Amino acid sequence: MDVSSKDYVSLAERLLNARSVVAMTGAGVSNESGVPTFRGLDGLWNKYRPEELATPGAFRRNPELVLEWYNWRRDLIKAVKPNPGHYALAELETLLEDFTLITQNVDNLHYDAGSRNIIEVHGNISKEKCFMCDQFVQEEDIIRKKGDLPRHNCPAKGLIRPGVVWFGEQLPPGAIEQSSAVSEKADVFLSIGTSSKVYPAAGFVMDSKTNGGYCVEINPVPTDQAGIMDLILQGPSGEILPKIVEAVKAL
Ligand code: OAD
């Protein structure tokens, strides 16, 4: 579907009139920065098995492999920059009355672009925590010994793991409650660059929808949730989001 400028103007009006707006992002938003998505042809889960890399059991069985994979992703992410989609979301936060960004991404690019009101529902790859006591750790809390993996200086001496949420794990404390609360009161909910396949994140749009929110999907490929959307803007978020910002600024 091609997007007419009429769609942008009416969405901009809705955004400006909304008491509260939520944008929820997924891996697609960082794709144009060079960060691979998880699903789809070039997706990470097409090349790697999540059961071997992104579960507590995988870490227990082979921590070296899991840490190597996360270090590779961390290095990849360190080398990239936010794209126009990230900057547009940061600008929307300054233009709208009450704007919350829920992100499934762990890459920090929303912060780098200037967004501040962010709920990171899947953690952050630049952080580290203890596999045993689950505390986030600083460098001074980490024991590094030759021939051993990094461990936490806690009674259990747990291995250090990335500060992300793995399959089978709970979201960070309060993340579901906060995300549901902002989604329920959102007059406009933007679902951007996510396949909407991973719950509970994929359920937040319904919190908005069932409370009368106007739901918009921004994605080059319609998702399984396209049917519940009030508007679909089909295309890359790095192109669509700046046009939304332009339309808001023009009003
Ligand atoms: P997915 O990889 O499942 O989906 C990425 C979505 O981005 C797809 O719908 C693509 O069509 C879309 N996309 C690709 N390029 C885009 C672009 N330039 N602009 C906009 N959209 C684009 O990623 P997520 O939905 O984020 O979880 O995946 C959810 C979770 O599954 C991740 O947080 C991760 C993963 O396993 C954990 O690690 C716990």
Short mmCIF file of N, CA, C and O in Angstrom, two decimals, residues 112-196:
data_model
loop_
_atom_site.label_atom_id
_atom_site.label_comp_id
_atom_site.label_asym_id
_atom_site.label_seq_id
_atom_site.Cartn_x
_atom_site.Cartn_y
_atom_site.Cartn_z
N ASP A 112 20.98 6.58 22.25
CA ASP A 112 21.99 7.33 21.48
C ASP A 112 21.34 8.42 20.63
O ASP A 112 21.93 9.47 20.40
N ALA A 113 20.13 8.15 20.15
CA ALA A 113 19.45 9.13 19.29
C ALA A 113 18.80 10.25 20.12
O ALA A 113 18.36 11.25 19.56
N GLY A 114 18.68 10.06 21.43
CA GLY A 114 18.13 11.13 22.28
C GLY A 114 16.81 10.80 22.94
O GLY A 114 16.29 11.62 23.70
N SER A 115 16.23 9.63 22.68
CA SER A 115 14.99 9.27 23.38
C SER A 115 15.32 9.09 24.86
O SER A 115 16.40 8.63 25.21
N ARG A 116 14.38 9.46 25.73
CA ARG A 116 14.64 9.36 27.17
C ARG A 116 13.59 8.56 27.92
O ARG A 116 13.90 7.84 28.86
N ASN A 117 12.33 8.69 27.50
CA ASN A 117 11.27 7.98 28.22
C ASN A 117 11.08 6.58 27.61
O ASN A 117 10.18 6.35 26.82
N ILE A 118 12.01 5.69 27.99
CA ILE A 118 12.08 4.37 27.34
C ILE A 118 11.84 3.26 28.36
O ILE A 118 12.39 3.29 29.46
N ILE A 119 11.04 2.28 27.98
CA ILE A 119 10.94 1.04 28.76
C ILE A 119 11.61 -0.06 27.93
O ILE A 119 11.14 -0.38 26.83
N GLU A 120 12.71 -0.57 28.45
CA GLU A 120 13.44 -1.63 27.72
C GLU A 120 12.91 -2.98 28.21
O GLU A 120 13.33 -3.46 29.27
N VAL A 121 12.02 -3.59 27.45
CA VAL A 121 11.37 -4.79 27.97
C VAL A 121 12.23 -6.05 27.84
O VAL A 121 11.97 -7.04 28.51
N HIS A 122 13.25 -6.01 27.00
CA HIS A 122 14.14 -7.19 26.86
C HIS A 122 15.55 -6.91 27.36
O HIS A 122 16.50 -7.60 26.98
N GLY A 123 15.71 -5.89 28.21
CA GLY A 123 17.02 -5.60 28.80
C GLY A 123 17.92 -4.81 27.85
O GLY A 123 17.44 -4.17 26.90
N ASN A 124 19.22 -4.88 28.15
CA ASN A 124 20.18 -4.07 27.38
C ASN A 124 21.50 -4.84 27.28
O ASN A 124 22.05 -5.28 28.30
N ILE A 125 21.99 -4.98 26.07
CA ILE A 125 23.16 -5.83 25.83
C ILE A 125 24.44 -5.20 26.39
O ILE A 125 25.44 -5.89 26.60
N SER A 126 24.42 -3.91 26.64
CA SER A 126 25.64 -3.27 27.17
C SER A 126 25.76 -3.50 28.68
O SER A 126 26.79 -3.20 29.28
N LYS A 127 24.68 -4.02 29.29
CA LYS A 127 24.74 -4.29 30.74
C LYS A 127 25.11 -5.76 30.98
O LYS A 127 24.93 -6.60 30.10
N GLU A 128 25.59 -6.02 32.21
CA GLU A 128 25.93 -7.40 32.56
C GLU A 128 25.30 -7.74 33.91
O GLU A 128 25.15 -6.86 34.76
N LYS A 129 24.94 -8.99 34.08
CA LYS A 129 24.41 -9.38 35.39
C LYS A 129 24.92 -10.77 35.79
O LYS A 129 25.56 -11.47 34.99
N CYS A 130 24.63 -11.12 37.05
CA CYS A 130 25.11 -12.38 37.61
C CYS A 130 24.09 -13.48 37.30
O CYS A 130 22.89 -13.30 37.53
N PHE A 131 24.57 -14.62 36.80
CA PHE A 131 23.68 -15.73 36.45
C PHE A 131 23.04 -16.34 37.69
O PHE A 131 21.97 -16.92 37.62
N MET A 132 23.70 -16.20 38.85
CA MET A 132 23.16 -16.80 40.07
C MET A 132 22.26 -15.85 40.84
O MET A 132 21.12 -16.18 41.14
N CYS A 133 22.77 -14.66 41.19
CA CYS A 133 21.96 -13.78 42.06
C CYS A 133 21.15 -12.76 41.26
O CYS A 133 20.35 -12.02 41.82
N ASP A 134 21.36 -12.71 39.93
CA ASP A 134 20.57 -11.89 39.02
C ASP A 134 20.77 -10.37 39.20
O ASP A 134 20.01 -9.58 38.66
N GLN A 135 21.80 -10.00 39.99
CA GLN A 135 22.06 -8.56 40.18
C GLN A 135 22.82 -8.01 38.97
O GLN A 135 23.70 -8.70 38.44
N PHE A 136 22.49 -6.76 38.58
CA PHE A 136 23.32 -6.10 37.58
C PHE A 136 24.66 -5.79 38.21
O PHE A 136 24.72 -5.47 39.41
N VAL A 137 25.73 -5.90 37.45
CA VAL A 137 27.07 -5.75 38.05
C VAL A 137 27.86 -4.65 37.34
O VAL A 137 27.63 -4.35 36.17
N GLN A 138 28.77 -4.07 38.09
CA GLN A 138 29.73 -3.10 37.54
C GLN A 138 31.06 -3.82 37.42
O GLN A 138 31.26 -4.87 38.03
N GLU A 139 31.98 -3.22 36.68
CA GLU A 139 33.28 -3.85 36.46
C GLU A 139 33.96 -4.23 37.78
O GLU A 139 34.53 -5.31 37.91
N GLU A 140 33.83 -3.36 38.80
CA GLU A 140 34.53 -3.65 40.07
C GLU A 140 33.94 -4.85 40.82
O GLU A 140 34.56 -5.36 41.76
N ASP A 141 32.73 -5.28 40.42
CA ASP A 141 32.12 -6.45 41.07
C ASP A 141 32.50 -7.76 40.37
O ASP A 141 32.05 -8.84 40.77
N ILE A 142 33.28 -7.66 39.31
CA ILE A 142 33.56 -8.85 38.50
C ILE A 142 34.95 -9.41 38.82
O ILE A 142 35.94 -8.67 38.87
N ILE A 143 35.00 -10.73 39.04
CA ILE A 143 36.29 -11.40 39.28
C ILE A 143 36.76 -11.97 37.94
O ILE A 143 36.04 -12.76 37.31
N ARG A 144 37.91 -11.51 37.50
CA ARG A 144 38.47 -12.04 36.25
C ARG A 144 39.75 -12.80 36.56
O ARG A 144 40.71 -12.21 37.07
N LYS A 145 39.73 -14.11 36.30
CA LYS A 145 40.92 -14.94 36.55
C LYS A 145 41.29 -15.65 35.26
O LYS A 145 40.39 -16.11 34.53
N LYS A 146 42.57 -15.76 35.01
CA LYS A 146 43.03 -16.47 33.80
C LYS A 146 42.50 -17.91 33.82
O LYS A 146 42.51 -18.56 34.86
N GLY A 147 41.98 -18.36 32.69
CA GLY A 147 41.52 -19.75 32.60
C GLY A 147 40.11 -19.96 33.13
O GLY A 147 39.61 -21.08 33.11
N ASP A 148 39.45 -18.90 33.63
CA ASP A 148 38.05 -19.04 34.09
C ASP A 148 37.22 -17.94 33.43
O ASP A 148 37.76 -16.91 33.01
N LEU A 149 35.93 -18.16 33.36
CA LEU A 149 35.04 -17.13 32.82
C LEU A 149 34.81 -16.09 33.91
O LEU A 149 34.94 -16.39 35.10
N PRO A 150 34.45 -14.86 33.51
CA PRO A 150 34.20 -13.83 34.53
C PRO A 150 33.09 -14.24 35.49
O PRO A 150 32.08 -14.80 35.07
N ARG A 151 33.31 -13.95 36.79
CA ARG A 151 32.34 -14.32 37.81
C ARG A 151 32.01 -13.12 38.68
O ARG A 151 32.80 -12.18 38.78
N HIS A 152 30.84 -13.20 39.32
CA HIS A 152 30.40 -12.12 40.20
C HIS A 152 30.99 -12.32 41.60
O HIS A 152 31.04 -13.45 42.10
N ASN A 153 31.33 -11.22 42.20
CA ASN A 153 31.89 -11.25 43.55
C ASN A 153 30.76 -11.36 44.59
O ASN A 153 30.67 -10.55 45.51
N CYS A 154 29.88 -12.36 44.41
CA CYS A 154 28.79 -12.58 45.37
C CYS A 154 29.03 -13.94 46.03
O CYS A 154 29.90 -14.68 45.58
N PRO A 155 28.29 -14.29 47.08
CA PRO A 155 28.56 -15.57 47.74
C PRO A 155 28.52 -16.76 46.77
O PRO A 155 29.29 -17.70 46.90
N ALA A 156 27.63 -16.70 45.77
CA ALA A 156 27.51 -17.85 44.85
C ALA A 156 28.58 -17.84 43.76
O ALA A 156 28.72 -18.82 43.02
N LYS A 157 29.29 -16.71 43.61
CA LYS A 157 30.31 -16.57 42.55
C LYS A 157 29.74 -16.97 41.18
O LYS A 157 30.34 -17.76 40.43
N GLY A 158 28.56 -16.41 40.89
CA GLY A 158 27.88 -16.76 39.63
C GLY A 158 28.62 -16.24 38.41
O GLY A 158 29.34 -15.24 38.48
N LEU A 159 28.42 -16.93 37.28
CA LEU A 159 29.03 -16.47 36.03
C LEU A 159 28.37 -15.16 35.60
O LEU A 159 27.18 -14.94 35.85
N ILE A 160 29.15 -14.33 34.93
CA ILE A 160 28.61 -13.06 34.42
C ILE A 160 27.95 -13.33 33.06
O ILE A 160 28.53 -13.99 32.20
N ARG A 161 26.76 -12.82 32.90
CA ARG A 161 25.98 -13.03 31.67
C ARG A 161 25.48 -11.68 31.14
O ARG A 161 25.45 -10.70 31.90
N PRO A 162 25.06 -11.63 29.87
CA PRO A 162 24.55 -10.36 29.35
C PRO A 162 23.22 -9.95 30.02
O PRO A 162 22.43 -10.82 30.41
N GLY A 163 23.01 -8.66 30.14
CA GLY A 163 21.81 -8.13 30.82
C GLY A 163 20.60 -8.09 29.92
O GLY A 163 19.86 -7.09 29.90
N VAL A 164 20.38 -9.16 29.17
CA VAL A 164 19.21 -9.23 28.28
C VAL A 164 18.25 -10.30 28.81
O VAL A 164 18.61 -11.11 29.66
N VAL A 165 17.02 -10.26 28.26
CA VAL A 165 16.04 -11.27 28.65
C VAL A 165 16.14 -12.44 27.66
O VAL A 165 16.10 -12.24 26.45
N TRP A 166 16.26 -13.64 28.19
CA TRP A 166 16.32 -14.83 27.33
C TRP A 166 14.95 -15.49 27.29
O TRP A 166 14.08 -15.26 28.15
N PHE A 167 14.78 -16.36 26.30
CA PHE A 167 13.54 -17.14 26.21
C PHE A 167 13.34 -17.92 27.50
O PHE A 167 14.30 -18.49 28.04
N GLY A 168 12.13 -17.91 28.00
CA GLY A 168 11.83 -18.64 29.23
C GLY A 168 12.06 -17.80 30.48
O GLY A 168 11.82 -18.30 31.58
N GLU A 169 12.52 -16.56 30.32
CA GLU A 169 12.76 -15.72 31.50
C GLU A 169 11.67 -14.66 31.63
O GLU A 169 11.01 -14.29 30.65
N GLN A 170 11.57 -14.15 32.86
CA GLN A 170 10.63 -13.05 33.13
C GLN A 170 11.19 -11.75 32.54
O GLN A 170 12.41 -11.59 32.48
N LEU A 171 10.29 -10.83 32.20
CA LEU A 171 10.75 -9.50 31.82
C LEU A 171 11.28 -8.78 33.05
O LEU A 171 10.98 -9.19 34.18
N PRO A 172 12.07 -7.70 32.88
CA PRO A 172 12.59 -6.98 34.06
C PRO A 172 11.44 -6.56 34.98
O PRO A 172 10.32 -6.31 34.51
N PRO A 173 11.71 -6.47 36.30
CA PRO A 173 10.64 -6.14 37.24
C PRO A 173 9.91 -4.86 36.83
O PRO A 173 10.54 -3.85 36.53
N GLY A 174 8.60 -4.93 36.81
CA GLY A 174 7.79 -3.74 36.51
C GLY A 174 7.59 -3.47 35.03
O GLY A 174 6.75 -2.66 34.65
N ALA A 175 8.35 -4.14 34.16
CA ALA A 175 8.28 -3.80 32.72
C ALA A 175 6.90 -4.09 32.13
O ALA A 175 6.38 -3.29 31.34
N ILE A 176 6.30 -5.21 32.52
CA ILE A 176 4.98 -5.54 31.96
C ILE A 176 3.93 -4.57 32.50
O ILE A 176 3.13 -4.02 31.73
N GLU A 177 3.97 -4.34 33.81
CA GLU A 177 2.97 -3.47 34.44
C GLU A 177 3.05 -2.06 33.85
O GLU A 177 2.04 -1.48 33.47
N GLN A 178 4.28 -1.54 33.77
CA GLN A 178 4.46 -0.18 33.24
C GLN A 178 4.02 -0.10 31.78
O GLN A 178 3.34 0.84 31.38
N SER A 179 4.42 -1.09 30.99
CA SER A 179 4.10 -1.07 29.55
C SER A 179 2.60 -1.20 29.34
O SER A 179 2.02 -0.51 28.49
N SER A 180 1.96 -2.09 30.12
CA SER A 180 0.51 -2.24 29.97
C SER A 180 -0.20 -0.96 30.38
O SER A 180 -1.15 -0.53 29.72
N ALA A 181 0.28 -0.34 31.45
CA ALA A 181 -0.39 0.87 31.95
C ALA A 181 -0.31 1.99 30.91
O ALA A 181 -1.32 2.65 30.62
N VAL A 182 0.86 2.21 30.33
CA VAL A 182 0.96 3.30 29.35
C VAL A 182 0.19 2.94 28.07
O VAL A 182 -0.40 3.82 27.43
N SER A 183 0.16 1.67 27.72
CA SER A 183 -0.55 1.25 26.50
C SER A 183 -2.06 1.42 26.69
O SER A 183 -2.77 1.85 25.78
N GLU A 184 -2.55 1.08 27.87
CA GLU A 184 -3.99 1.20 28.14
C GLU A 184 -4.46 2.64 28.00
O GLU A 184 -5.58 2.89 27.56
N LYS A 185 -3.62 3.59 28.38
CA LYS A 185 -4.09 4.99 28.31
C LYS A 185 -3.66 5.69 27.01
O LYS A 185 -3.98 6.85 26.80
N ALA A 186 -3.00 4.94 26.11
CA ALA A 186 -2.52 5.58 24.88
C ALA A 186 -3.66 5.81 23.90
O ALA A 186 -4.37 4.88 23.53
N ASP A 187 -3.83 7.05 23.46
CA ASP A 187 -4.82 7.33 22.42
C ASP A 187 -4.30 6.89 21.06
O ASP A 187 -5.06 6.62 20.14
N VAL A 188 -2.96 6.89 20.91
CA VAL A 188 -2.36 6.37 19.68
C VAL A 188 -1.24 5.41 20.06
O VAL A 188 -0.44 5.71 20.95
N PHE A 189 -1.22 4.25 19.41
CA PHE A 189 -0.18 3.24 19.66
C PHE A 189 0.49 2.94 18.32
O PHE A 189 -0.16 2.52 17.37
N LEU A 190 1.81 3.18 18.26
CA LEU A 190 2.56 2.91 17.02
C LEU A 190 3.37 1.63 17.22
O LEU A 190 4.20 1.55 18.13
N SER A 191 3.12 0.64 16.39
CA SER A 191 3.86 -0.63 16.46
C SER A 191 4.85 -0.63 15.29
O SER A 191 4.46 -0.67 14.13
N ILE A 192 6.15 -0.58 15.64
CA ILE A 192 7.14 -0.26 14.59
C ILE A 192 8.23 -1.32 14.50
O ILE A 192 8.92 -1.61 15.49
N GLY A 193 8.41 -1.89 13.32
CA GLY A 193 9.55 -2.78 13.07
C GLY A 193 9.58 -4.01 13.97
O GLY A 193 10.65 -4.46 14.35
N THR A 194 8.43 -4.54 14.28
CA THR A 194 8.39 -5.78 15.07
C THR A 194 7.50 -6.80 14.35
O THR A 194 6.46 -6.43 13.80
N SER A 195 7.92 -8.07 14.41
CA SER A 195 7.11 -9.12 13.80
C SER A 195 5.90 -9.43 14.67
O SER A 195 5.01 -10.17 14.26
N SER A 196 5.87 -8.88 15.88
CA SER A 196 4.75 -9.06 16.81
C SER A 196 4.52 -10.54 17.12
O SER A 196 3.37 -10.98 17.25
#
